[in-house]
Amino acid sequence: VLKTALSAANSQLENAKSHASKMEQRLSSQESASAQQINELQSKLIVANEEKASLEKQISEAAISEQKNMHAFEELKSSQSALQTEVSNLKMDLSVMHNIGKQLYISVSELNCASASGCEHWLQASSALD
């Protein structure tokens, strides 16, 4: 009876060892797969961090470029304002010169009028200017 019980116990022990061995192989396989997934995820994380750093650099460069463009725009606005002032001054100068030209023309015409032959011409010219 003891022999049978011992034989049954040995059989159960062998079954348990076999089952434990299979479980150990399965766990080892899962551990290996998990380690591989961890390595893949770490590689992806490295790539993602590199992409993030690249994007941050691009954002920084874009911000610097935008600052430079804003500065250039402000300089252009300032130049435009200075040019508008200069154009306005030139228009006033032109108006003054036009008035001086009219006065010179009238003065010359008055001188011509002093002679008998130019008087009629002066009257026509001065009425055309008005």
CSV table of N, CA and C in Angstrom, one decimal:
chain,number,residue,atom,x,y,z
A,1,VAL,N,0.9,-1.2,0.0
A,1,VAL,CA,0.0,0.0,0.0
A,1,VAL,C,0.9,1.2,0.0
A,2,LEU,N,1.9,1.2,0.8
A,2,LEU,CA,2.8,2.3,0.9
A,2,LEU,C,3.5,2.5,-0.5
A,3,LYS,N,3.9,1.4,-1.1
A,3,LYS,CA,4.5,1.5,-2.4
A,3,LYS,C,3.6,2.1,-3.4
A,4,THR,N,2.4,1.8,-3.4
A,4,THR,CA,1.4,2.4,-4.3
A,4,THR,C,1.2,3.9,-4.0
A,5,ALA,N,1.1,4.2,-2.7
A,5,ALA,CA,1.0,5.6,-2.4
A,5,ALA,C,2.2,6.4,-2.8
A,6,LEU,N,3.4,5.8,-2.5
A,6,LEU,CA,4.7,6.4,-2.9
A,6,LEU,C,4.7,6.6,-4.4
A,7,SER,N,4.3,5.6,-5.1
A,7,SER,CA,4.4,5.6,-6.6
A,7,SER,C,3.4,6.7,-7.1
A,8,ALA,N,2.2,6.8,-6.5
A,8,ALA,CA,1.3,7.8,-6.8
A,8,ALA,C,1.8,9.2,-6.5
A,9,ALA,N,2.5,9.3,-5.4
A,9,ALA,CA,3.0,10.6,-4.9
A,9,ALA,C,4.2,11.0,-5.9
A,10,ASN,N,5.0,10.0,-6.3
A,10,ASN,CA,6.1,10.3,-7.2
A,10,ASN,C,5.5,10.7,-8.6
A,11,SER,N,4.4,10.1,-9.0
A,11,SER,CA,3.8,10.4,-10.2
A,11,SER,C,3.3,11.9,-10.2
A,12,GLN,N,2.7,12.2,-9.1
A,12,GLN,CA,2.1,13.6,-8.9
A,12,GLN,C,3.3,14.6,-8.9
A,13,LEU,N,4.4,14.2,-8.2
A,13,LEU,CA,5.6,15.1,-8.1
A,13,LEU,C,6.1,15.3,-9.5
A,14,GLU,N,6.2,14.2,-10.3
A,14,GLU,CA,6.7,14.4,-11.7
A,14,GLU,C,5.8,15.3,-12.5
A,15,ASN,N,4.5,15.1,-12.3
A,15,ASN,CA,3.5,15.9,-13.0
A,15,ASN,C,3.7,17.4,-12.6
A,16,ALA,N,3.9,17.6,-11.3
A,16,ALA,CA,4.1,19.0,-10.8
A,16,ALA,C,5.3,19.6,-11.3
A,17,LYS,N,6.4,18.7,-11.4
A,17,LYS,CA,7.7,19.2,-11.9
A,17,LYS,C,7.6,19.6,-13.4
A,18,SER,N,6.9,18.8,-14.1
A,18,SER,CA,6.6,19.0,-15.5
A,18,SER,C,5.8,20.3,-15.7
A,19,HIS,N,4.8,20.4,-14.9
A,19,HIS,CA,4.0,21.6,-15.0
A,19,HIS,C,4.8,22.9,-14.6
A,20,ALA,N,5.6,22.8,-13.6
A,20,ALA,CA,6.4,23.9,-13.1
A,20,ALA,C,7.4,24.2,-14.2
A,21,SER,N,8.0,23.2,-14.9
A,21,SER,CA,9.0,23.5,-16.0
A,21,SER,C,8.3,24.2,-17.1
A,22,LYS,N,7.1,23.7,-17.5
A,22,LYS,CA,6.4,24.4,-18.6
A,22,LYS,C,6.0,25.9,-18.2
A,23,MET,N,5.6,26.1,-16.9
A,23,MET,CA,5.3,27.4,-16.4
A,23,MET,C,6.6,28.3,-16.5
A,24,GLU,N,7.7,27.7,-16.1
A,24,GLU,CA,9.0,28.4,-16.1
A,24,GLU,C,9.4,28.8,-17.5
A,25,GLN,N,9.2,27.9,-18.4
A,25,GLN,CA,9.5,28.2,-19.9
A,25,GLN,C,8.5,29.3,-20.4
A,26,ARG,N,7.2,29.2,-20.0
A,26,ARG,CA,6.3,30.2,-20.4
A,26,ARG,C,6.7,31.6,-19.8
A,27,LEU,N,7.0,31.6,-18.6
A,27,LEU,CA,7.4,32.9,-17.9
A,27,LEU,C,8.7,33.4,-18.5
A,28,SER,N,9.6,32.6,-18.8
A,28,SER,CA,10.9,33.0,-19.4
A,28,SER,C,10.6,33.6,-20.8
A,29,SER,N,9.7,32.9,-21.5
A,29,SER,CA,9.3,33.4,-22.9
A,29,SER,C,8.6,34.8,-22.8
A,30,GLN,N,7.7,34.9,-21.8
A,30,GLN,CA,7.0,36.2,-21.6
A,30,GLN,C,8.0,37.2,-21.1
A,31,GLU,N,8.9,36.9,-20.3
A,31,GLU,CA,9.9,37.8,-19.8
A,31,GLU,C,10.8,38.3,-20.9
A,32,SER,N,11.2,37.4,-21.8
A,32,SER,CA,12.0,37.8,-23.0
A,32,SER,C,11.2,38.7,-23.9
A,33,ALA,N,9.9,38.4,-24.1
A,33,ALA,CA,9.0,39.2,-25.0
A,33,ALA,C,8.9,40.6,-24.3
A,34,SER,N,8.7,40.6,-23.0
A,34,SER,CA,8.5,41.9,-22.3
A,34,SER,C,9.8,42.7,-22.4
A,35,ALA,N,11.0,42.0,-22.3
A,35,ALA,CA,12.2,42.8,-22.4
A,35,ALA,C,12.4,43.3,-23.8
A,36,GLN,N,12.0,42.6,-24.8
A,36,GLN,CA,12.1,43.1,-26.2
A,36,GLN,C,11.1,44.3,-26.3
A,37,GLN,N,9.9,44.2,-25.8
A,37,GLN,CA,9.0,45.3,-25.9
A,37,GLN,C,9.5,46.6,-25.2
A,38,ILE,N,10.1,46.3,-24.0
A,38,ILE,CA,10.8,47.4,-23.3
A,38,ILE,C,11.8,48.1,-24.1
A,39,ASN,N,12.7,47.3,-24.8
A,39,ASN,CA,13.7,47.8,-25.6
A,39,ASN,C,13.2,48.6,-26.8
A,40,GLU,N,12.1,48.1,-27.4
A,40,GLU,CA,11.5,48.8,-28.5
A,40,GLU,C,10.9,50.1,-28.0
A,41,LEU,N,10.2,50.1,-26.9
A,41,LEU,CA,9.6,51.3,-26.3
A,41,LEU,C,10.7,52.3,-26.0
A,42,GLN,N,11.8,51.8,-25.4
A,42,GLN,CA,12.9,52.7,-25.1
A,42,GLN,C,13.4,53.4,-26.4
A,43,SER,N,13.6,52.6,-27.4
A,43,SER,CA,14.0,53.1,-28.7
A,43,SER,C,13.1,54.2,-29.3
A,44,LYS,N,11.8,53.8,-29.2
A,44,LYS,CA,10.8,54.8,-29.6
A,44,LYS,C,10.8,56.1,-28.8
A,45,LEU,N,11.0,55.9,-27.5
A,45,LEU,CA,11.1,57.1,-26.6
A,45,LEU,C,12.3,58.0,-27.0
A,46,ILE,N,13.4,57.3,-27.3
A,46,ILE,CA,14.6,58.1,-27.7
A,46,ILE,C,14.3,58.9,-29.0
A,47,VAL,N,13.7,58.2,-30.0
A,47,VAL,CA,13.3,58.9,-31.2
A,47,VAL,C,12.4,60.0,-30.9
A,48,ALA,N,11.4,59.8,-30.1
A,48,ALA,CA,10.4,60.8,-29.8
A,48,ALA,C,11.1,62.0,-29.1
A,49,ASN,N,12.0,61.7,-28.2
A,49,ASN,CA,12.7,62.8,-27.5
A,49,ASN,C,13.6,63.6,-28.5
A,50,GLU,N,14.2,62.9,-29.5
A,50,GLU,CA,15.0,63.6,-30.5
A,50,GLU,C,14.1,64.5,-31.3
A,51,GLU,N,12.9,64.0,-31.7
A,51,GLU,CA,11.9,64.7,-32.5
A,51,GLU,C,11.4,65.9,-31.7
A,52,LYS,N,11.2,65.7,-30.4
A,52,LYS,CA,10.7,66.8,-29.6
A,52,LYS,C,11.8,67.9,-29.5
A,53,ALA,N,13.1,67.5,-29.3
A,53,ALA,CA,14.2,68.5,-29.3
A,53,ALA,C,14.3,69.2,-30.6
A,54,SER,N,14.1,68.5,-31.7
A,54,SER,CA,14.2,69.1,-33.0
A,54,SER,C,13.0,70.2,-33.2
A,55,LEU,N,11.8,69.8,-32.8
A,55,LEU,CA,10.7,70.7,-32.9
A,55,LEU,C,10.9,71.9,-32.0
A,56,GLU,N,11.4,71.7,-30.8
A,56,GLU,CA,11.7,72.8,-29.9
A,56,GLU,C,12.7,73.8,-30.5
A,57,LYS,N,13.7,73.2,-31.2
A,57,LYS,CA,14.7,74.0,-31.8
A,57,LYS,C,14.0,74.8,-33.0
A,58,GLN,N,13.2,74.2,-33.8
A,58,GLN,CA,12.5,74.8,-34.9
A,58,GLN,C,11.6,76.0,-34.3
A,59,ILE,N,10.9,75.7,-33.2
A,59,ILE,CA,10.0,76.7,-32.6
A,59,ILE,C,10.9,77.9,-32.2
A,60,SER,N,12.0,77.6,-31.6
A,60,SER,CA,12.9,78.7,-31.1
A,60,SER,C,13.4,79.5,-32.3
A,61,GLU,N,13.8,78.8,-33.3
A,61,GLU,CA,14.3,79.5,-34.5
A,61,GLU,C,13.2,80.3,-35.2
A,62,ALA,N,12.0,79.8,-35.2
A,62,ALA,CA,10.9,80.5,-35.7
A,62,ALA,C,10.6,81.8,-34.9
A,63,ALA,N,10.7,81.7,-33.6
A,63,ALA,CA,10.4,82.8,-32.7
A,63,ALA,C,11.5,83.9,-33.0
A,64,ILE,N,12.7,83.5,-33.1
A,64,ILE,CA,13.8,84.4,-33.4
A,64,ILE,C,13.6,85.1,-34.7
A,65,SER,N,13.2,84.3,-35.7
A,65,SER,CA,12.9,84.9,-37.1
A,65,SER,C,11.7,85.8,-37.0
A,66,GLU,N,10.7,85.5,-36.3
A,66,GLU,CA,9.6,86.4,-36.1
A,66,GLU,C,10.0,87.7,-35.5
A,67,GLN,N,10.8,87.6,-34.5
A,67,GLN,CA,11.3,88.8,-33.8
A,67,GLN,C,12.1,89.7,-34.8
A,68,LYS,N,13.0,89.1,-35.6
A,68,LYS,CA,13.7,89.8,-36.6
A,68,LYS,C,12.8,90.5,-37.6
A,69,ASN,N,11.7,89.7,-38.1
A,69,ASN,CA,10.8,90.2,-39.0
A,69,ASN,C,10.0,91.4,-38.5
A,70,MET,N,9.6,91.3,-37.2
A,70,MET,CA,8.9,92.4,-36.5
A,70,MET,C,9.8,93.6,-36.5
A,71,HIS,N,11.1,93.4,-36.1
A,71,HIS,CA,12.0,94.5,-36.1
A,71,HIS,C,12.2,95.2,-37.5
A,72,ALA,N,12.3,94.4,-38.5
A,72,ALA,CA,12.4,94.9,-39.8
A,72,ALA,C,11.2,95.6,-40.3
A,73,PHE,N,10.0,95.1,-39.9
A,73,PHE,CA,8.7,95.7,-40.2
A,73,PHE,C,8.7,97.1,-39.5
A,74,GLU,N,9.1,97.2,-38.3
A,74,GLU,CA,9.1,98.5,-37.5
A,74,GLU,C,10.0,99.5,-38.2
A,75,GLU,N,11.2,99.0,-38.7
A,75,GLU,CA,12.1,99.8,-39.4
A,75,GLU,C,11.5,100.3,-40.7
A,76,LEU,N,10.8,99.4,-41.4
A,76,LEU,CA,10.1,99.8,-42.7
A,76,LEU,C,9.1,100.9,-42.4
A,77,LYS,N,8.3,100.7,-41.3
A,77,LYS,CA,7.3,101.7,-41.0
A,77,LYS,C,7.9,103.0,-40.7
A,78,SER,N,9.0,103.0,-40.0
A,78,SER,CA,9.7,104.2,-39.7
A,78,SER,C,10.3,104.9,-40.9
A,79,SER,N,10.8,104.1,-41.8
A,79,SER,CA,11.3,104.6,-43.1
A,79,SER,C,10.2,105.2,-44.0
A,80,GLN,N,9.1,104.5,-44.0
A,80,GLN,CA,7.9,104.9,-44.7
A,80,GLN,C,7.4,106.3,-44.2
A,81,SER,N,7.4,106.4,-42.9
A,81,SER,CA,7.0,107.7,-42.3
A,81,SER,C,8.0,108.8,-42.7
A,82,ALA,N,9.3,108.5,-42.6
A,82,ALA,CA,10.3,109.5,-43.0
A,82,ALA,C,10.1,109.9,-44.5
A,83,LEU,N,9.9,108.9,-45.3
A,83,LEU,CA,9.7,109.2,-46.7
A,83,LEU,C,8.4,110.0,-47.0
A,84,GLN,N,7.3,109.7,-46.3
A,84,GLN,CA,6.1,110.5,-46.4
A,84,GLN,C,6.4,111.9,-46.0
A,85,THR,N,7.1,112.1,-44.9
A,85,THR,CA,7.5,113.5,-44.5
A,85,THR,C,8.3,114.2,-45.6
A,86,GLU,N,9.3,113.5,-46.1
A,86,GLU,CA,10.1,114.0,-47.2
A,86,GLU,C,9.3,114.4,-48.4
A,87,VAL,N,8.3,113.5,-48.8
A,87,VAL,CA,7.5,113.8,-50.0
A,87,VAL,C,6.6,115.0,-49.7
A,88,SER,N,6.1,115.1,-48.5
A,88,SER,CA,5.3,116.3,-48.1
A,88,SER,C,6.1,117.6,-48.2
A,89,ASN,N,7.4,117.5,-47.7
A,89,ASN,CA,8.3,118.7,-47.7
A,89,ASN,C,8.6,119.0,-49.2
A,90,LEU,N,8.8,118.0,-50.0
A,90,LEU,CA,9.1,118.3,-51.4
A,90,LEU,C,7.9,118.9,-52.1
A,91,LYS,N,6.7,118.5,-51.8
A,91,LYS,CA,5.5,119.0,-52.4
A,91,LYS,C,5.3,120.5,-52.0
A,92,MET,N,5.7,120.8,-50.7
A,92,MET,CA,5.6,122.2,-50.3
A,92,MET,C,6.7,123.0,-51.0
A,93,ASP,N,7.9,122.5,-51.1
A,93,ASP,CA,8.9,123.2,-51.9
A,93,ASP,C,8.5,123.4,-53.3
A,94,LEU,N,7.9,122.4,-53.9
A,94,LEU,CA,7.4,122.5,-55.3
A,94,LEU,C,6.4,123.6,-55.4
A,95,SER,N,5.5,123.7,-54.4
A,95,SER,CA,4.4,124.7,-54.4
A,95,SER,C,5.1,126.1,-54.3
A,96,VAL,N,6.0,126.2,-53.4
A,96,VAL,CA,6.7,127.5,-53.2
A,96,VAL,C,7.4,127.9,-54.5
A,97,MET,N,8.1,126.9,-55.1
A,97,MET,CA,8.9,127.2,-56.4
A,97,MET,C,7.9,127.6,-57.5
A,98,HIS,N,6.7,126.9,-57.5
A,98,HIS,CA,5.7,127.3,-58.5
A,98,HIS,C,5.3,128.7,-58.3
A,99,ASN,N,5.0,129.1,-57.1
A,99,ASN,CA,4.6,130.5,-56.8
A,99,ASN,C,5.7,131.5,-57.2
A,100,ILE,N,7.0,131.1,-56.9
A,100,ILE,CA,8.1,132.0,-57.3
A,100,ILE,C,8.1,132.1,-58.8
A,101,GLY,N,7.9,131.0,-59.5
A,101,GLY,CA,7.9,131.0,-60.9
A,101,GLY,C,6.8,131.9,-61.5
A,102,LYS,N,5.7,131.8,-60.9
A,102,LYS,CA,4.6,132.7,-61.3
A,102,LYS,C,4.9,134.1,-61.1
A,103,GLN,N,5.5,134.4,-59.9
A,103,GLN,CA,5.9,135.8,-59.6
A,103,GLN,C,7.0,136.3,-60.6
A,104,LEU,N,8.0,135.4,-60.9
A,104,LEU,CA,9.0,135.8,-61.9
A,104,LEU,C,8.4,136.0,-63.3
A,105,TYR,N,7.4,135.2,-63.6
A,105,TYR,CA,6.8,135.4,-64.9
A,105,TYR,C,6.0,136.7,-65.0
A,106,ILE,N,5.3,137.0,-63.8
A,106,ILE,CA,4.6,138.3,-63.8
A,106,ILE,C,5.6,139.4,-63.8
A,107,SER,N,6.7,139.3,-63.1
A,107,SER,CA,7.7,140.4,-63.1
A,107,SER,C,8.3,140.6,-64.5
A,108,VAL,N,8.6,139.5,-65.1
A,108,VAL,CA,9.1,139.6,-66.5
A,108,VAL,C,8.0,140.3,-67.4
A,109,SER,N,6.8,139.8,-67.2
A,109,SER,CA,5.7,140.4,-68.0
A,109,SER,C,5.6,141.9,-67.8
A,110,GLU,N,5.7,142.3,-66.5
A,110,GLU,CA,5.6,143.7,-66.1
A,110,GLU,C,6.7,144.5,-66.8
A,111,LEU,N,7.9,143.9,-66.8
A,111,LEU,CA,9.0,144.5,-67.5
A,111,LEU,C,8.7,144.7,-69.0
A,112,ASN,N,8.2,143.6,-69.6
A,112,ASN,CA,7.8,143.7,-71.0
A,112,ASN,C,6.7,144.7,-71.2
A,113,CYS,N,5.8,144.8,-70.3
A,113,CYS,CA,4.7,145.8,-70.4
A,113,CYS,C,5.2,147.2,-70.4
A,114,ALA,N,6.4,147.4,-69.8
A,114,ALA,CA,7.0,148.7,-69.8
A,114,ALA,C,7.2,149.2,-71.2
A,115,SER,N,7.5,148.3,-72.1
A,115,SER,CA,7.6,148.7,-73.5
A,115,SER,C,6.2,148.6,-74.1
A,116,ALA,N,5.9,149.4,-75.0
A,116,ALA,CA,4.6,149.5,-75.5
A,116,ALA,C,4.1,148.2,-76.2
A,117,SER,N,5.0,147.5,-76.8
A,117,SER,CA,4.6,146.3,-77.5
A,117,SER,C,4.3,145.1,-76.6
A,118,GLY,N,4.8,145.1,-75.3
A,118,GLY,CA,4.5,143.9,-74.5
A,118,GLY,C,3.3,144.1,-73.6
A,119,CYS,N,2.7,145.2,-73.5
A,119,CYS,CA,1.6,145.5,-72.6
A,119,CYS,C,0.4,144.6,-72.8
A,120,GLU,N,0.0,144.5,-74.0
A,120,GLU,CA,-1.2,143.7,-74.3
A,120,GLU,C,-0.9,142.2,-74.0
A,121,HIS,N,0.3,141.7,-74.3
A,121,HIS,CA,0.7,140.3,-74.0
A,121,HIS,C,0.7,140.1,-72.5
A,122,TRP,N,1.1,141.0,-71.7
A,122,TRP,CA,1.1,140.9,-70.2
A,122,TRP,C,-0.3,140.8,-69.7
A,123,LEU,N,-1.2,141.5,-70.2
A,123,LEU,CA,-2.6,141.5,-69.7
A,123,LEU,C,-3.2,140.1,-70.0
A,124,GLN,N,-2.9,139.6,-71.2
A,124,GLN,CA,-3.4,138.2,-71.5
A,124,GLN,C,-2.8,137.2,-70.6
A,125,ALA,N,-1.5,137.2,-70.3
A,125,ALA,CA,-0.8,136.3,-69.5
A,125,ALA,C,-1.2,136.3,-68.1
A,126,SER,N,-1.4,137.5,-67.5
A,126,SER,CA,-1.8,137.6,-66.1
A,126,SER,C,-3.2,137.1,-65.9
A,127,SER,N,-4.1,137.3,-66.9
A,127,SER,CA,-5.5,136.9,-66.7
A,127,SER,C,-5.5,135.3,-66.9
A,128,ALA,N,-4.6,134.7,-67.6
A,128,ALA,CA,-4.5,133.3,-67.8
A,128,ALA,C,-4.0,132.6,-66.5
A,129,LEU,N,-3.1,133.3,-65.8
A,129,LEU,CA,-2.6,132.7,-64.5
A,129,LEU,C,-3.7,132.8,-63.4
A,130,ASP,N,-4.5,133.7,-63.4
A,130,ASP,CA,-5.5,133.8,-62.4
A,130,ASP,C,-6.6,132.8,-62.6
